[in-house]
PDB file of C-alpha atoms in Angstrom:
ATOM      1  CA  MET A 289     108.667 112.331 100.645  1.00 90.00           C
ATOM      2  CA  THR A 290     106.437 110.422  98.227  1.00 95.00           C
ATOM      3  CA  THR A 291     106.902 110.416  94.452  1.00 97.00           C
ATOM      4  CA  ILE A 292     104.074 109.084  92.322  1.00 98.00           C
ATOM      5  CA  THR A 293     104.737 107.942  88.760  1.00 98.00           C
ATOM      6  CA  HIS A 294     102.233 106.820  86.152  1.00 98.00           C
ATOM      7  CA  HIS A 295     102.938 103.844  83.866  1.00 97.00           C
ATOM      8  CA  VAL A 296     100.824 102.909  80.848  1.00 95.00           C
ATOM      9  CA  ILE A 297     100.383  99.137  80.629  1.00 94.00           C
ATOM     10  CA  GLY A 298      98.554  97.932  77.559  1.00 94.00           C
ATOM     11  CA  GLN A 299      95.243  99.814  77.419  1.00 95.00           C
ATOM     12  CA  GLY A 300      95.336 100.557  81.138  1.00 97.00           C
ATOM     13  CA  GLY A 301      97.888 101.747  83.627  1.00 98.00           C
ATOM     14  CA  LYS A 302      99.229 101.922  87.148  1.00 98.00           C
ATOM     15  CA  TYR A 303     100.212 104.702  89.496  1.00 98.00           C
ATOM     16  CA  VAL A 304     103.180 103.769  91.689  1.00 98.00           C
ATOM     17  CA  ALA A 305     104.052 105.542  94.945  1.00 98.00           C
ATOM     18  CA  HIS A 306     107.742 105.532  95.861  1.00 98.00           C
ATOM     19  CA  LEU A 307     108.578 106.578  99.402  1.00 97.00           C
ATOM     20  CA  GLU A 308     112.018 107.946 100.114  1.00 96.00           C
ATOM     21  CA  GLY A 309     114.105 105.337 101.963  1.00 96.00           C
ATOM     22  CA  GLU A 310     111.603 102.508 101.408  1.00 96.00           C
ATOM     23  CA  THR A 311     111.614  99.572  99.017  1.00 97.00           C
ATOM     24  CA  ALA A 312     107.894  98.800  99.317  1.00 97.00           C
ATOM     25  CA  GLN A 313     105.635 100.648  96.858  1.00 98.00           C
ATOM     26  CA  GLY A 314     101.960 101.479  96.785  1.00 98.00           C
ATOM     27  CA  THR A 315      99.969 101.094  93.586  1.00 98.00           C
ATOM     28  CA  LEU A 316      96.666 102.139  92.059  1.00 98.00           C
ATOM     29  CA  GLU A 317      95.695 100.205  88.937  1.00 98.00           C
ATOM     30  CA  TRP A 318      93.193 101.230  86.311  1.00 98.00           C
ATOM     31  CA  GLU A 319      91.779  99.805  83.069  1.00 98.00           C
ATOM     32  CA  PRO A 320      89.825 101.449  80.259  1.00 97.00           C
ATOM     33  CA  GLY A 321      86.067 101.731  80.556  1.00 96.00           C
ATOM     34  CA  ALA A 322      83.319 102.622  78.079  1.00 95.00           C
ATOM     35  CA  GLU A 323      83.382 106.267  76.997  1.00 95.00           C
ATOM     36  CA  GLN A 324      80.865 108.548  78.661  1.00 94.00           C
ATOM     37  CA  ASP A 325      79.651 111.809  77.156  1.00 88.00           C
ATOM     38  CA  GLY A 326      82.555 111.598  74.680  1.00 93.00           C
ATOM     39  CA  LYS A 327      85.111 111.358  77.458  1.00 95.00           C
ATOM     40  CA  GLU A 328      87.579 108.562  78.252  1.00 97.00           C
ATOM     41  CA  VAL A 329      86.679 106.567  81.353  1.00 98.00           C
ATOM     42  CA  ARG A 330      89.364 104.978  83.552  1.00 98.00           C
ATOM     43  CA  VAL A 331      88.146 102.230  85.852  1.00 98.00           C
ATOM     44  CA  ALA A 332      90.050 102.297  89.169  1.00 98.00           C
ATOM     45  CA  THR A 333      90.319  98.562  89.984  1.00 98.00           C
ATOM     46  CA  HIS A 334      92.813  98.150  92.835  1.00 97.00           C
ATOM     47  CA  THR A 335      94.653 100.258  95.335  1.00 98.00           C
ATOM     48  CA  ILE A 336      97.340  98.302  97.218  1.00 98.00           C
ATOM     49  CA  VAL A 337      99.607  99.660  99.937  1.00 98.00           C
ATOM     50  CA  PRO A 338     101.914  97.107 101.665  1.00 98.00           C
ATOM     51  CA  LYS A 339     101.935  97.039 105.477  1.00 97.00           C
ATOM     52  CA  GLU A 340     105.524  98.264 105.562  1.00 97.00           C
ATOM     53  CA  ILE A 341     104.373 101.693 104.280  1.00 97.00           C
ATOM     54  CA  GLY A 342     100.800 101.643 105.559  1.00 96.00           C
ATOM     55  CA  GLY A 343      99.278 104.400 107.723  1.00 96.00           C
ATOM     56  CA  ARG A 344     101.171 107.197 105.957  1.00 96.00           C
ATOM     57  CA  GLY A 345      98.454 108.399 103.559  1.00 97.00           C
ATOM     58  CA  VAL A 346      99.927 106.678 100.525  1.00 98.00           C
ATOM     59  CA  ALA A 347      96.624 105.380  99.211  1.00 98.00           C
ATOM     60  CA  ALA A 348      95.081 108.889  99.541  1.00 98.00           C
ATOM     61  CA  GLU A 349      97.989 110.345  97.595  1.00 98.00           C
ATOM     62  CA  LEU A 350      97.575 107.764  94.827  1.00 98.00           C
ATOM     63  CA  VAL A 351      93.848 108.639  94.473  1.00 98.00           C
ATOM     64  CA  ALA A 352      94.647 112.383  94.579  1.00 98.00           C
ATOM     65  CA  ARG A 353      97.082 111.915  91.669  1.00 98.00           C
ATOM     66  CA  LEU A 354      94.456 110.001  89.676  1.00 98.00           C
ATOM     67  CA  VAL A 355      91.897 112.759  90.363  1.00 98.00           C
ATOM     68  CA  GLY A 356      94.417 115.464  89.462  1.00 98.00           C
ATOM     69  CA  ASP A 357      95.200 113.708  86.177  1.00 98.00           C
ATOM     70  CA  ALA A 358      91.479 113.395  85.444  1.00 98.00           C
ATOM     71  CA  ARG A 359      91.130 117.173  85.902  1.00 97.00           C
ATOM     72  CA  ASP A 360      94.211 117.891  83.838  1.00 97.00           C
ATOM     73  CA  HIS A 361      93.475 115.464  80.978  1.00 96.00           C
ATOM     74  CA  GLY A 362      89.694 115.452  80.881  1.00 96.00           C
ATOM     75  CA  PHE A 363      88.844 111.825  81.679  1.00 98.00           C
ATOM     76  CA  LYS A 364      86.279 110.417  84.065  1.00 98.00           C
ATOM     77  CA  ILE A 365      86.827 107.811  86.781  1.00 98.00           C
ATOM     78  CA  ASP A 366      84.755 104.700  87.566  1.00 98.00           C
ATOM     79  CA  PRO A 367      85.705 103.927  91.198  1.00 98.00           C
ATOM     80  CA  ARG A 368      85.303 100.173  91.338  1.00 98.00           C
ATOM     81  CA  CYS A 369      88.030  99.857  93.945  1.00 98.00           C
ATOM     82  CA  SER A 370      86.383 100.185  97.367  1.00 97.00           C
ATOM     83  CA  TYR A 371      88.998 102.602  98.638  1.00 98.00           C
ATOM     84  CA  VAL A 372      88.712 104.897  95.592  1.00 98.00           C
ATOM     85  CA  GLU A 373      84.872 104.735  95.931  1.00 98.00           C
ATOM     86  CA  LYS A 374      85.170 105.745  99.634  1.00 98.00           C
ATOM     87  CA  LYS A 375      87.396 108.736  98.697  1.00 98.00           C
ATOM     88  CA  PHE A 376      84.821 109.823  96.089  1.00 98.00           C
ATOM     89  CA  ASP A 377      82.070 109.610  98.721  1.00 97.00           C
ATOM     90  CA  GLU A 378      84.187 111.768 101.058  1.00 98.00           C
ATOM     91  CA  ASN A 379      84.844 114.399  98.344  1.00 98.00           C
ATOM     92  CA  PRO A 380      81.556 115.548  96.786  1.00 97.00           C
ATOM     93  CA  ASP A 381      83.452 118.156  94.759  1.00 97.00           C
ATOM     94  CA  TRP A 382      84.731 115.250  92.595  1.00 98.00           C
ATOM     95  CA  ILE A 383      81.221 114.345  91.379  1.00 97.00           C
ATOM     96  CA  ASP A 384      81.891 115.815  87.932  1.00 97.00           C
ATOM     97  CA  LEU A 385      84.720 113.290  87.485  1.00 98.00           C
ATOM     98  CA  ARG A 386      82.679 110.208  88.463  1.00 97.00           C
ATOM     99  CA  ALA A 387      81.644 107.915  85.575  1.00 97.00           C
TER     100      ALA A 387
END
């Protein structure tokens, strides 16, 4: 089971994936971007999943949490991280969230 928590750090933040029984953690970091259409923009900068927990869909779960939060809280995402950008390209229904 994976638990994802969100931590505000300064003006930005980090999503952290904790896997039951594992010490390694996956992370997705974001920083604030310029507002767009009156909405907050979060720039997804890095998604990191250590080899010890790789291949289990952790990165995809981190992106899904970011997208879910964007829907729930009304912000847009600038996917500068190559992995987040790839997931946006694979999910055209997220286009309304892309900054």
